[in-house]
Amino acid sequence: IFMAKIIQNHEGCIGCGTCEALCPKFWKMDHEEGKANLIGARIDAKTKEQTLKVDDIGCNQDAADCCPVQVIHII
């Protein structure tokens, strides 16, 4: 099974909420921090990147495509 990886540059997130609106199963806004979190993601302590491996990228491609600061990447 091919696994895709979703990567978010968390520090670059501006908290617009587009990812959560398009893909609420995977994205949740942290209103205190003012940034979106990738639900279930591993957080790299050095880079602060959030990463999650998934079977199906589904709506995450829409979230990546519509992110105004392009901090969501799918590989």
mmCIF file with all atom_site columns, N, CA and C in Angstrom:
data_model
loop_
_atom_site.group_PDB
_atom_site.id
_atom_site.type_symbol
_atom_site.label_atom_id
_atom_site.label_alt_id
_atom_site.label_comp_id
_atom_site.label_asym_id
_atom_site.label_entity_id
_atom_site.label_seq_id
_atom_site.pdbx_PDB_ins_code
_atom_site.Cartn_x
_atom_site.Cartn_y
_atom_site.Cartn_z
_atom_site.occupancy
_atom_site.B_iso_or_equiv
_atom_site.pdbx_formal_charge
_atom_site.auth_seq_id
_atom_site.auth_comp_id
_atom_site.auth_asym_id
_atom_site.auth_atom_id
_atom_site.pdbx_PDB_model_num
ATOM 1   N N  . ILE A 1 1  ? 0.857   -1.196 0.000  1.00 0.00 ? 1  ILE A N  1
ATOM 2   C CA . ILE A 1 1  ? 0.000   0.000  0.000  1.00 0.00 ? 1  ILE A CA 1
ATOM 3   C C  . ILE A 1 1  ? 0.881   1.230  0.000  1.00 0.00 ? 1  ILE A C  1
ATOM 4   N N  . PHE A 1 2  ? 0.592   2.143  -0.900 1.00 0.00 ? 2  PHE A N  1
ATOM 5   C CA . PHE A 1 2  ? 1.324   3.403  -0.973 1.00 0.00 ? 2  PHE A CA 1
ATOM 6   C C  . PHE A 1 2  ? 0.870   4.308  0.151  1.00 0.00 ? 2  PHE A C  1
ATOM 7   N N  . MET A 1 3  ? 1.829   4.827  0.883  1.00 0.00 ? 3  MET A N  1
ATOM 8   C CA . MET A 1 3  ? 1.519   5.766  1.955  1.00 0.00 ? 3  MET A CA 1
ATOM 9   C C  . MET A 1 3  ? 1.979   7.153  1.531  1.00 0.00 ? 3  MET A C  1
ATOM 10  N N  . ALA A 1 4  ? 1.100   8.103  1.659  1.00 0.00 ? 4  ALA A N  1
ATOM 11  C CA . ALA A 1 4  ? 1.465   9.495  1.394  1.00 0.00 ? 4  ALA A CA 1
ATOM 12  C C  . ALA A 1 4  ? 1.831   10.134 2.730  1.00 0.00 ? 4  ALA A C  1
ATOM 13  N N  . LYS A 1 5  ? 2.625   11.182 2.661  1.00 0.00 ? 5  LYS A N  1
ATOM 14  C CA . LYS A 1 5  ? 2.992   11.904 3.870  1.00 0.00 ? 5  LYS A CA 1
ATOM 15  C C  . LYS A 1 5  ? 2.532   13.348 3.725  1.00 0.00 ? 5  LYS A C  1
ATOM 16  N N  . ILE A 1 6  ? 1.812   13.811 4.731  1.00 0.00 ? 6  ILE A N  1
ATOM 17  C CA . ILE A 1 6  ? 1.385   15.198 4.787  1.00 0.00 ? 6  ILE A CA 1
ATOM 18  C C  . ILE A 1 6  ? 2.363   15.915 5.711  1.00 0.00 ? 6  ILE A C  1
ATOM 19  N N  . ILE A 1 7  ? 2.894   17.025 5.248  1.00 0.00 ? 7  ILE A N  1
ATOM 20  C CA . ILE A 1 7  ? 3.853   17.803 6.039  1.00 0.00 ? 7  ILE A CA 1
ATOM 21  C C  . ILE A 1 7  ? 3.341   19.231 6.143  1.00 0.00 ? 7  ILE A C  1
ATOM 22  N N  . GLN A 1 8  ? 3.332   19.748 7.358  1.00 0.00 ? 8  GLN A N  1
ATOM 23  C CA . GLN A 1 8  ? 2.954   21.138 7.564  1.00 0.00 ? 8  GLN A CA 1
ATOM 24  C C  . GLN A 1 8  ? 4.107   21.880 8.231  1.00 0.00 ? 8  GLN A C  1
ATOM 25  N N  . ASN A 1 9  ? 4.523   22.984 7.623  1.00 0.00 ? 9  ASN A N  1
ATOM 26  C CA . ASN A 1 9  ? 5.485   23.889 8.244  1.00 0.00 ? 9  ASN A CA 1
ATOM 27  C C  . ASN A 1 9  ? 4.685   24.721 9.243  1.00 0.00 ? 9  ASN A C  1
ATOM 28  N N  . HIS A 1 10 ? 4.615   24.227 10.470 1.00 0.00 ? 10 HIS A N  1
ATOM 29  C CA . HIS A 1 10 ? 3.726   24.801 11.484 1.00 0.00 ? 10 HIS A CA 1
ATOM 30  C C  . HIS A 1 10 ? 4.039   26.262 11.779 1.00 0.00 ? 10 HIS A C  1
ATOM 31  N N  . GLU A 1 11 ? 5.311   26.606 11.831 1.00 0.00 ? 11 GLU A N  1
ATOM 32  C CA . GLU A 1 11 ? 5.669   27.980 12.169 1.00 0.00 ? 11 GLU A CA 1
ATOM 33  C C  . GLU A 1 11 ? 5.224   28.967 11.098 1.00 0.00 ? 11 GLU A C  1
ATOM 34  N N  . GLY A 1 12 ? 5.107   28.505 9.852  1.00 0.00 ? 12 GLY A N  1
ATOM 35  C CA . GLY A 1 12 ? 4.685   29.380 8.771  1.00 0.00 ? 12 GLY A CA 1
ATOM 36  C C  . GLY A 1 12 ? 3.178   29.559 8.668  1.00 0.00 ? 12 GLY A C  1
ATOM 37  N N  . CYS A 1 13 ? 2.425   28.760 9.428  1.00 0.00 ? 13 CYS A N  1
ATOM 38  C CA . CYS A 1 13 ? 0.965   28.823 9.396  1.00 0.00 ? 13 CYS A CA 1
ATOM 39  C C  . CYS A 1 13 ? 0.484   30.181 9.900  1.00 0.00 ? 13 CYS A C  1
ATOM 40  N N  . ILE A 1 14 ? -0.465  30.774 9.159  1.00 0.00 ? 14 ILE A N  1
ATOM 41  C CA . ILE A 1 14 ? -1.016  32.068 9.576  1.00 0.00 ? 14 ILE A CA 1
ATOM 42  C C  . ILE A 1 14 ? -2.398  31.929 10.222 1.00 0.00 ? 14 ILE A C  1
ATOM 43  N N  . GLY A 1 15 ? -2.889  30.703 10.336 1.00 0.00 ? 15 GLY A N  1
ATOM 44  C CA . GLY A 1 15 ? -4.143  30.468 11.042 1.00 0.00 ? 15 GLY A CA 1
ATOM 45  C C  . GLY A 1 15 ? -5.384  30.943 10.319 1.00 0.00 ? 15 GLY A C  1
ATOM 46  N N  . CYS A 1 16 ? -5.389  30.866 8.998  1.00 0.00 ? 16 CYS A N  1
ATOM 47  C CA . CYS A 1 16 ? -6.557  31.347 8.246  1.00 0.00 ? 16 CYS A CA 1
ATOM 48  C C  . CYS A 1 16 ? -7.759  30.408 8.379  1.00 0.00 ? 16 CYS A C  1
ATOM 49  N N  . GLY A 1 17 ? -7.505  29.124 8.677  1.00 0.00 ? 17 GLY A N  1
ATOM 50  C CA . GLY A 1 17 ? -8.583  28.163 8.880  1.00 0.00 ? 17 GLY A CA 1
ATOM 51  C C  . GLY A 1 17 ? -9.080  27.461 7.625  1.00 0.00 ? 17 GLY A C  1
ATOM 52  N N  . THR A 1 18 ? -8.472  27.732 6.480  1.00 0.00 ? 18 THR A N  1
ATOM 53  C CA . THR A 1 18 ? -8.917  27.109 5.231  1.00 0.00 ? 18 THR A CA 1
ATOM 54  C C  . THR A 1 18 ? -8.779  25.595 5.287  1.00 0.00 ? 18 THR A C  1
ATOM 55  N N  . CYS A 1 19 ? -7.668  25.103 5.822  1.00 0.00 ? 19 CYS A N  1
ATOM 56  C CA . CYS A 1 19 ? -7.460  23.649 5.878  1.00 0.00 ? 19 CYS A CA 1
ATOM 57  C C  . CYS A 1 19 ? -8.537  22.975 6.723  1.00 0.00 ? 19 CYS A C  1
ATOM 58  N N  . GLU A 1 20 ? -8.867  23.575 7.854  1.00 0.00 ? 20 GLU A N  1
ATOM 59  C CA . GLU A 1 20 ? -9.905  23.002 8.718  1.00 0.00 ? 20 GLU A CA 1
ATOM 60  C C  . GLU A 1 20 ? -11.265 23.033 8.023  1.00 0.00 ? 20 GLU A C  1
ATOM 61  N N  . ALA A 1 21 ? -11.561 24.114 7.326  1.00 0.00 ? 21 ALA A N  1
ATOM 62  C CA . ALA A 1 21 ? -12.842 24.228 6.624  1.00 0.00 ? 21 ALA A CA 1
ATOM 63  C C  . ALA A 1 21 ? -12.965 23.187 5.513  1.00 0.00 ? 21 ALA A C  1
ATOM 64  N N  . LEU A 1 22 ? -11.869 22.934 4.797  1.00 0.00 ? 22 LEU A N  1
ATOM 65  C CA . LEU A 1 22 ? -11.883 21.989 3.678  1.00 0.00 ? 22 LEU A CA 1
ATOM 66  C C  . LEU A 1 22 ? -11.716 20.542 4.102  1.00 0.00 ? 22 LEU A C  1
ATOM 67  N N  . CYS A 1 23 ? -11.040 20.317 5.236  1.00 0.00 ? 23 CYS A N  1
ATOM 68  C CA . CYS A 1 23 ? -10.664 18.952 5.622  1.00 0.00 ? 23 CYS A CA 1
ATOM 69  C C  . CYS A 1 23 ? -10.686 18.795 7.156  1.00 0.00 ? 23 CYS A C  1
ATOM 70  N N  . PRO A 1 24 ? -11.849 18.949 7.772  1.00 0.00 ? 24 PRO A N  1
ATOM 71  C CA . PRO A 1 24 ? -11.924 18.944 9.242  1.00 0.00 ? 24 PRO A CA 1
ATOM 72  C C  . PRO A 1 24 ? -11.563 17.611 9.900  1.00 0.00 ? 24 PRO A C  1
ATOM 73  N N  . LYS A 1 25 ? -11.570 16.524 9.134  1.00 0.00 ? 25 LYS A N  1
ATOM 74  C CA . LYS A 1 25 ? -11.174 15.228 9.691  1.00 0.00 ? 25 LYS A CA 1
ATOM 75  C C  . LYS A 1 25 ? -9.684  15.228 10.062 1.00 0.00 ? 25 LYS A C  1
ATOM 76  N N  . PHE A 1 26 ? -8.885  16.060 9.361  1.00 0.00 ? 26 PHE A N  1
ATOM 77  C CA . PHE A 1 26 ? -7.443  16.071 9.556  1.00 0.00 ? 26 PHE A CA 1
ATOM 78  C C  . PHE A 1 26 ? -6.895  17.353 10.175 1.00 0.00 ? 26 PHE A C  1
ATOM 79  N N  . TRP A 1 27 ? -7.647  18.447 10.105 1.00 0.00 ? 27 TRP A N  1
ATOM 80  C CA . TRP A 1 27 ? -7.123  19.742 10.541 1.00 0.00 ? 27 TRP A CA 1
ATOM 81  C C  . TRP A 1 27 ? -8.005  20.363 11.606 1.00 0.00 ? 27 TRP A C  1
ATOM 82  N N  . LYS A 1 28 ? -7.361  20.923 12.632 1.00 0.00 ? 28 LYS A N  1
ATOM 83  C CA . LYS A 1 28 ? -8.081  21.568 13.731 1.00 0.00 ? 28 LYS A CA 1
ATOM 84  C C  . LYS A 1 28 ? -7.353  22.846 14.101 1.00 0.00 ? 28 LYS A C  1
ATOM 85  N N  . MET A 1 29 ? -8.091  23.931 14.151 1.00 0.00 ? 29 MET A N  1
ATOM 86  C CA . MET A 1 29 ? -7.497  25.208 14.550 1.00 0.00 ? 29 MET A CA 1
ATOM 87  C C  . MET A 1 29 ? -7.256  25.239 16.054 1.00 0.00 ? 29 MET A C  1
ATOM 88  N N  . ASP A 1 30 ? -6.077  25.715 16.432 1.00 0.00 ? 30 ASP A N  1
ATOM 89  C CA . ASP A 1 30 ? -5.764  25.992 17.830 1.00 0.00 ? 30 ASP A CA 1
ATOM 90  C C  . ASP A 1 30 ? -5.935  27.499 17.977 1.00 0.00 ? 30 ASP A C  1
ATOM 91  N N  . HIS A 1 31 ? -7.066  27.894 18.527 1.00 0.00 ? 31 HIS A N  1
ATOM 92  C CA . HIS A 1 31 ? -7.394  29.323 18.556 1.00 0.00 ? 31 HIS A CA 1
ATOM 93  C C  . HIS A 1 31 ? -6.520  30.103 19.528 1.00 0.00 ? 31 HIS A C  1
ATOM 94  N N  . GLU A 1 32 ? -5.974  29.434 20.539 1.00 0.00 ? 32 GLU A N  1
ATOM 95  C CA . GLU A 1 32 ? -5.049  30.116 21.460 1.00 0.00 ? 32 GLU A CA 1
ATOM 96  C C  . GLU A 1 32 ? -3.737  30.429 20.760 1.00 0.00 ? 32 GLU A C  1
ATOM 97  N N  . GLU A 1 33 ? -3.236  29.445 20.012 1.00 0.00 ? 33 GLU A N  1
ATOM 98  C CA . GLU A 1 33 ? -1.966  29.611 19.306 1.00 0.00 ? 33 GLU A CA 1
ATOM 99  C C  . GLU A 1 33 ? -2.143  30.365 17.984 1.00 0.00 ? 33 GLU A C  1
ATOM 100 N N  . GLY A 1 34 ? -3.349  30.285 17.426 1.00 0.00 ? 34 GLY A N  1
ATOM 101 C CA . GLY A 1 34 ? -3.614  30.946 16.151 1.00 0.00 ? 34 GLY A CA 1
ATOM 102 C C  . GLY A 1 34 ? -3.052  30.216 14.951 1.00 0.00 ? 34 GLY A C  1
ATOM 103 N N  . LYS A 1 35 ? -2.929  28.886 15.084 1.00 0.00 ? 35 LYS A N  1
ATOM 104 C CA . LYS A 1 35 ? -2.384  28.063 13.996 1.00 0.00 ? 35 LYS A CA 1
ATOM 105 C C  . LYS A 1 35 ? -3.198  26.782 13.885 1.00 0.00 ? 35 LYS A C  1
ATOM 106 N N  . ALA A 1 36 ? -3.119  26.148 12.709 1.00 0.00 ? 36 ALA A N  1
ATOM 107 C CA . ALA A 1 36 ? -3.799  24.869 12.490 1.00 0.00 ? 36 ALA A CA 1
ATOM 108 C C  . ALA A 1 36 ? -2.883  23.723 12.888 1.00 0.00 ? 36 ALA A C  1
ATOM 109 N N  . ASN A 1 37 ? -3.491  22.681 13.424 1.00 0.00 ? 37 ASN A N  1
ATOM 110 C CA . ASN A 1 37 ? -2.754  21.474 13.767 1.00 0.00 ? 37 ASN A CA 1
ATOM 111 C C  . ASN A 1 37 ? -3.243  20.316 12.922 1.00 0.00 ? 37 ASN A C  1
ATOM 112 N N  . LEU A 1 38 ? -2.322  19.493 12.487 1.00 0.00 ? 38 LEU A N  1
ATOM 113 C CA . LEU A 1 38 ? -2.617  18.279 11.741 1.00 0.00 ? 38 LEU A CA 1
ATOM 114 C C  . LEU A 1 38 ? -2.905  17.183 12.766 1.00 0.00 ? 38 LEU A C  1
ATOM 115 N N  . ILE A 1 39 ? -4.145  16.756 12.822 1.00 0.00 ? 39 ILE A N  1
ATOM 116 C CA . ILE A 1 39 ? -4.600  15.809 13.849 1.00 0.00 ? 39 ILE A CA 1
ATOM 117 C C  . ILE A 1 39 ? -3.844  14.482 13.729 1.00 0.00 ? 39 ILE A C  1
ATOM 118 N N  . GLY A 1 40 ? -3.262  14.042 14.831 1.00 0.00 ? 40 GLY A N  1
ATOM 119 C CA . GLY A 1 40 ? -2.538  12.776 14.871 1.00 0.00 ? 40 GLY A CA 1
ATOM 120 C C  . GLY A 1 40 ? -1.115  12.841 14.355 1.00 0.00 ? 40 GLY A C  1
ATOM 121 N N  . ALA A 1 41 ? -0.650  14.038 14.051 1.00 0.00 ? 41 ALA A N  1
ATOM 122 C CA . ALA A 1 41 ? 0.685   14.194 13.457 1.00 0.00 ? 41 ALA A CA 1
ATOM 123 C C  . ALA A 1 41 ? 1.800   14.059 14.478 1.00 0.00 ? 41 ALA A C  1
ATOM 124 N N  . ARG A 1 42 ? 2.963   13.692 13.960 1.00 0.00 ? 42 ARG A N  1
ATOM 125 C CA . ARG A 1 42 ? 4.202   13.690 14.732 1.00 0.00 ? 42 ARG A CA 1
ATOM 126 C C  . ARG A 1 42 ? 4.822   15.073 14.560 1.00 0.00 ? 42 ARG A C  1
ATOM 127 N N  . ILE A 1 43 ? 5.319   15.637 15.635 1.00 0.00 ? 43 ILE A N  1
ATOM 128 C CA . ILE A 1 43 ? 5.917   16.968 15.578 1.00 0.00 ? 43 ILE A CA 1
ATOM 129 C C  . ILE A 1 43 ? 7.417   16.852 15.766 1.00 0.00 ? 43 ILE A C  1
ATOM 130 N N  . ASP A 1 44 ? 8.164   17.363 14.797 1.00 0.00 ? 44 ASP A N  1
ATOM 131 C CA . ASP A 1 44 ? 9.625   17.363 14.866 1.00 0.00 ? 44 ASP A CA 1
ATOM 132 C C  . ASP A 1 44 ? 10.066  18.481 15.808 1.00 0.00 ? 44 ASP A C  1
ATOM 133 N N  . ALA A 1 45 ? 10.794  18.119 16.846 1.00 0.00 ? 45 ALA A N  1
ATOM 134 C CA . ALA A 1 45 ? 11.201  19.091 17.857 1.00 0.00 ? 45 ALA A CA 1
ATOM 135 C C  . ALA A 1 45 ? 12.095  20.200 17.303 1.00 0.00 ? 45 ALA A C  1
ATOM 136 N N  . LYS A 1 46 ? 12.932  19.875 16.327 1.00 0.00 ? 46 LYS A N  1
ATOM 137 C CA . LYS A 1 46 ? 13.840  20.879 15.762 1.00 0.00 ? 46 LYS A CA 1
ATOM 138 C C  . LYS A 1 46 ? 13.148  21.780 14.751 1.00 0.00 ? 46 LYS A C  1
ATOM 139 N N  . THR A 1 47 ? 12.493  21.175 13.772 1.00 0.00 ? 47 THR A N  1
ATOM 140 C CA . THR A 1 47 ? 11.927  21.960 12.669 1.00 0.00 ? 47 THR A CA 1
ATOM 141 C C  . THR A 1 47 ? 10.507  22.449 12.954 1.00 0.00 ? 47 THR A C  1
ATOM 142 N N  . LYS A 1 48 ? 9.854   21.859 13.947 1.00 0.00 ? 48 LYS A N  1
ATOM 143 C CA . LYS A 1 48 ? 8.450   22.144 14.284 1.00 0.00 ? 48 LYS A CA 1
ATOM 144 C C  . LYS A 1 48 ? 7.484   21.703 13.182 1.00 0.00 ? 48 LYS A C  1
ATOM 145 N N  . GLU A 1 49 ? 7.985   20.930 12.214 1.00 0.00 ? 49 GLU A N  1
ATOM 146 C CA . GLU A 1 49 ? 7.106   20.409 11.177 1.00 0.00 ? 49 GLU A CA 1
ATOM 147 C C  . GLU A 1 49 ? 6.209   19.332 11.761 1.00 0.00 ? 49 GLU A C  1
ATOM 148 N N  . GLN A 1 50 ? 4.961   19.330 11.304 1.00 0.00 ? 50 GLN A N  1
ATOM 149 C CA . GLN A 1 50 ? 4.028   18.277 11.678 1.00 0.00 ? 50 GLN A CA 1
ATOM 150 C C  . GLN A 1 50 ? 3.932   17.330 10.495 1.00 0.00 ? 50 GLN A C  1
ATOM 151 N N  . THR A 1 51 ? 4.067   16.034 10.752 1.00 0.00 ? 51 THR A N  1
ATOM 152 C CA . THR A 1 51 ? 3.992   15.052 9.672  1.00 0.00 ? 51 THR A CA 1
ATOM 153 C C  . THR A 1 51 ? 3.033   13.930 10.029 1.00 0.00 ? 51 THR A C  1
ATOM 154 N N  . LEU A 1 52 ? 2.335   13.438 9.020  1.00 0.00 ? 52 LEU A N  1
ATOM 155 C CA . LEU A 1 52 ? 1.387   12.347 9.203  1.00 0.00 ? 52 LEU A CA 1
ATOM 156 C C  . LEU A 1 52 ? 1.378   11.506 7.941  1.00 0.00 ? 52 LEU A C  1
ATOM 157 N N  . LYS A 1 53 ? 1.515   10.188 8.107  1.00 0.00 ? 53 LYS A N  1
ATOM 158 C CA . LYS A 1 53 ? 1.413   9.261  6.983  1.00 0.00 ? 53 LYS A CA 1
ATOM 159 C C  . LYS A 1 53 ? -0.041  8.808  6.871  1.00 0.00 ? 53 LYS A C  1
ATOM 160 N N  . VAL A 1 54 ? -0.545  8.805  5.640  1.00 0.00 ? 54 VAL A N  1
ATOM 161 C CA . VAL A 1 54 ? -1.938  8.425  5.395  1.00 0.00 ? 54 VAL A CA 1
ATOM 162 C C  . VAL A 1 54 ? -2.030  7.495  4.195  1.00 0.00 ? 54 VAL A C  1
ATOM 163 N N  . ASP A 1 55 ? -3.085  6.666  4.162  1.00 0.00 ? 55 ASP A N  1
ATOM 164 C CA . ASP A 1 55 ? -3.348  5.784  3.025  1.00 0.00 ? 55 ASP A CA 1
ATOM 165 C C  . ASP A 1 55 ? -3.922  6.572  1.858  1.00 0.00 ? 55 ASP A C  1
ATOM 166 N N  . ASP A 1 56 ? -4.752  7.546  2.178  1.00 0.00 ? 56 ASP A N  1
ATOM 167 C CA . ASP A 1 56 ? -5.467  8.299  1.153  1.00 0.00 ? 56 ASP A CA 1
ATOM 168 C C  . ASP A 1 56 ? -5.412  9.778  1.524  1.00 0.00 ? 56 ASP A C  1
ATOM 169 N N  . ILE A 1 57 ? -4.887  10.597 0.628  1.00 0.00 ? 57 ILE A N  1
ATOM 170 C CA . ILE A 1 57 ? -4.739  12.014 0.960  1.00 0.00 ? 57 ILE A CA 1
ATOM 171 C C  . ILE A 1 57 ? -6.074  12.743 0.987  1.00 0.00 ? 57 ILE A C  1
ATOM 172 N N  . GLY A 1 58 ? -7.054  12.249 0.229  1.00 0.00 ? 58 GLY A N  1
ATOM 173 C CA . GLY A 1 58 ? -8.396  12.807 0.253  1.00 0.00 ? 58 GLY A CA 1
ATOM 174 C C  . GLY A 1 58 ? -8.413  14.325 0.175  1.00 0.00 ? 58 GLY A C  1
ATOM 175 N N  . CYS A 1 59 ? -9.111  14.931 1.115  1.00 0.00 ? 59 CYS A N  1
ATOM 176 C CA . CYS A 1 59 ? -9.294  16.377 1.114  1.00 0.00 ? 59 CYS A CA 1
ATOM 177 C C  . CYS A 1 59 ? -8.015  17.144 1.474  1.00 0.00 ? 59 CYS A C  1
ATOM 178 N N  . ASN A 1 60 ? -6.972  16.446 1.900  1.00 0.00 ? 60 ASN A N  1
ATOM 179 C CA . ASN A 1 60 ? -5.717  17.141 2.228  1.00 0.00 ? 60 ASN A CA 1
ATOM 180 C C  . ASN A 1 60 ? -5.085  17.807 1.013  1.00 0.00 ? 60 ASN A C  1
ATOM 181 N N  . GLN A 1 61 ? -5.331  17.251 -0.178 1.00 0.00 ? 61 GLN A N  1
ATOM 182 C CA . GLN A 1 61 ? -4.811  17.898 -1.385 1.00 0.00 ? 61 GLN A CA 1
ATOM 183 C C  . GLN A 1 61 ? -5.477  19.252 -1.580 1.00 0.00 ? 61 GLN A C  1
ATOM 184 N N  . ASP A 1 62 ? -6.783  19.319 -1.305 1.00 0.00 ? 62 ASP A N  1
ATOM 185 C CA . ASP A 1 62 ? -7.491  20.602 -1.384 1.00 0.00 ? 62 ASP A CA 1
ATOM 186 C C  . ASP A 1 62 ? -6.938  21.583 -0.361 1.00 0.00 ? 62 ASP A C  1
ATOM 187 N N  . ALA A 1 63 ? -6.683  21.091 0.853  1.00 0.00 ? 63 ALA A N  1
ATOM 188 C CA . ALA A 1 63 ? -6.128  21.953 1.896  1.00 0.00 ? 63 ALA A CA 1
ATOM 189 C C  . ALA A 1 63 ? -4.766  22.498 1.477  1.00 0.00 ? 63 ALA A C  1
ATOM 190 N N  . ALA A 1 64 ? -3.926  21.634 0.904  1.00 0.00 ? 64 ALA A N  1
ATOM 191 C CA . ALA A 1 64 ? -2.599  22.061 0.459  1.00 0.00 ? 64 ALA A CA 1
ATOM 192 C C  . ALA A 1 64 ? -2.705  23.074 -0.680 1.00 0.00 ? 64 ALA A C  1
ATOM 193 N N  . ASP A 1 65 ? -3.588  22.781 -1.635 1.00 0.00 ? 65 ASP A N  1
ATOM 194 C CA . ASP A 1 65 ? -3.738  23.661 -2.798 1.00 0.00 ? 65 ASP A CA 1
ATOM 195 C C  . ASP A 1 65 ? -4.278  25.036 -2.422 1.00 0.00 ? 65 ASP A C  1
ATOM 196 N N  . CYS A 1 66 ? -5.124  25.096 -1.405 1.00 0.00 ? 66 CYS A N  1
ATOM 197 C CA . CYS A 1 66 ? -5.790  26.350 -1.045 1.00 0.00 ? 66 CYS A CA 1
ATOM 198 C C  . CYS A 1 66 ? -5.107  27.116 0.083  1.00 0.00 ? 66 CYS A C  1
ATOM 199 N N  . CYS A 1 67 ? -4.068  26.537 0.670  1.00 0.00 ? 67 CYS A N  1
ATOM 200 C CA . CYS A 1 67 ? -3.354  27.231 1.752  1.00 0.00 ? 67 CYS A CA 1
ATOM 201 C C  . CYS A 1 67 ? -2.717  28.507 1.190  1.00 0.00 ? 67 CYS A C  1
ATOM 202 N N  . PRO A 1 68 ? -3.090  29.673 1.731  1.00 0.00 ? 68 PRO A N  1
ATOM 203 C CA . PRO A 1 68 ? -2.576  30.927 1.153  1.00 0.00 ? 68 PRO A CA 1
ATOM 204 C C  . PRO A 1 68 ? -1.075  31.135 1.337  1.00 0.00 ? 68 PRO A C  1
ATOM 205 N N  . VAL A 1 69 ? -0.485  30.455 2.321  1.00 0.00 ? 69 VAL A N  1
ATOM 206 C CA . VAL A 1 69 ? 0.962   30.607 2.538  1.00 0.00 ? 69 VAL A CA 1
ATOM 207 C C  . VAL A 1 69 ? 1.734   29.336 2.169  1.00 0.00 ? 69 VAL A C  1
ATOM 208 N N  . GLN A 1 70 ? 1.029   28.360 1.570  1.00 0.00 ? 70 GLN A N  1
ATOM 209 C CA . GLN A 1 70 ? 1.634   27.136 1.038  1.00 0.00 ? 70 GLN A CA 1
ATOM 210 C C  . GLN A 1 70 ? 2.544   26.420 2.038  1.00 0.00 ? 70 GLN A C  1
ATOM 211 N N  . VAL A 1 71 ? 2.038   26.205 3.258  1.00 0.00 ? 71 VAL A N  1
ATOM 212 C CA . VAL A 1 71 ? 2.815   25.499 4.272  1.00 0.00 ? 71 VAL A CA 1
ATOM 213 C C  . VAL A 1 71 ? 2.439   24.021 4.394  1.00 0.00 ? 71 VAL A C  1
ATOM 214 N N  . ILE A 1 72 ? 1.472   23.566 3.591  1.00 0.00 ? 72 ILE A N  1
ATOM 215 C CA . ILE A 1 72 ? 1.065   22.164 3.604  1.00 0.00 ? 72 ILE A CA 1
ATOM 216 C C  . ILE A 1 72 ? 1.598   21.502 2.338  1.00 0.00 ? 72 ILE A C  1
ATOM 217 N N  . HIS A 1 73 ? 2.331   20.412 2.527  1.00 0.00 ? 73 HIS A N  1
ATOM 218 C CA . HIS A 1 73 ? 2.925   19.685 1.404  1.00 0.00 ? 73 HIS A CA 1
ATOM 219 C C  . HIS A 1 73 ? 2.569   18.210 1.499  1.00 0.00 ? 73 HIS A C  1
ATOM 220 N N  . ILE A 1 74 ? 2.368   17.588 0.360  1.00 0.00 ? 74 ILE A N  1
ATOM 221 C CA . ILE A 1 74 ? 2.058   16.159 0.318  1.00 0.00 ? 74 ILE A CA 1
ATOM 222 C C  . ILE A 1 74 ? 3.100   15.486 -0.558 1.00 0.00 ? 74 ILE A C  1
ATOM 223 N N  . ILE A 1 75 ? 3.761   14.475 0.017  1.00 0.00 ? 75 ILE A N  1
ATOM 224 C CA . ILE A 1 75 ? 4.779   13.743 -0.742 1.00 0.00 ? 75 ILE A CA 1
ATOM 225 C C  . ILE A 1 75 ? 4.486   12.259 -0.714 1.00 0.00 ? 75 ILE A C  1
#
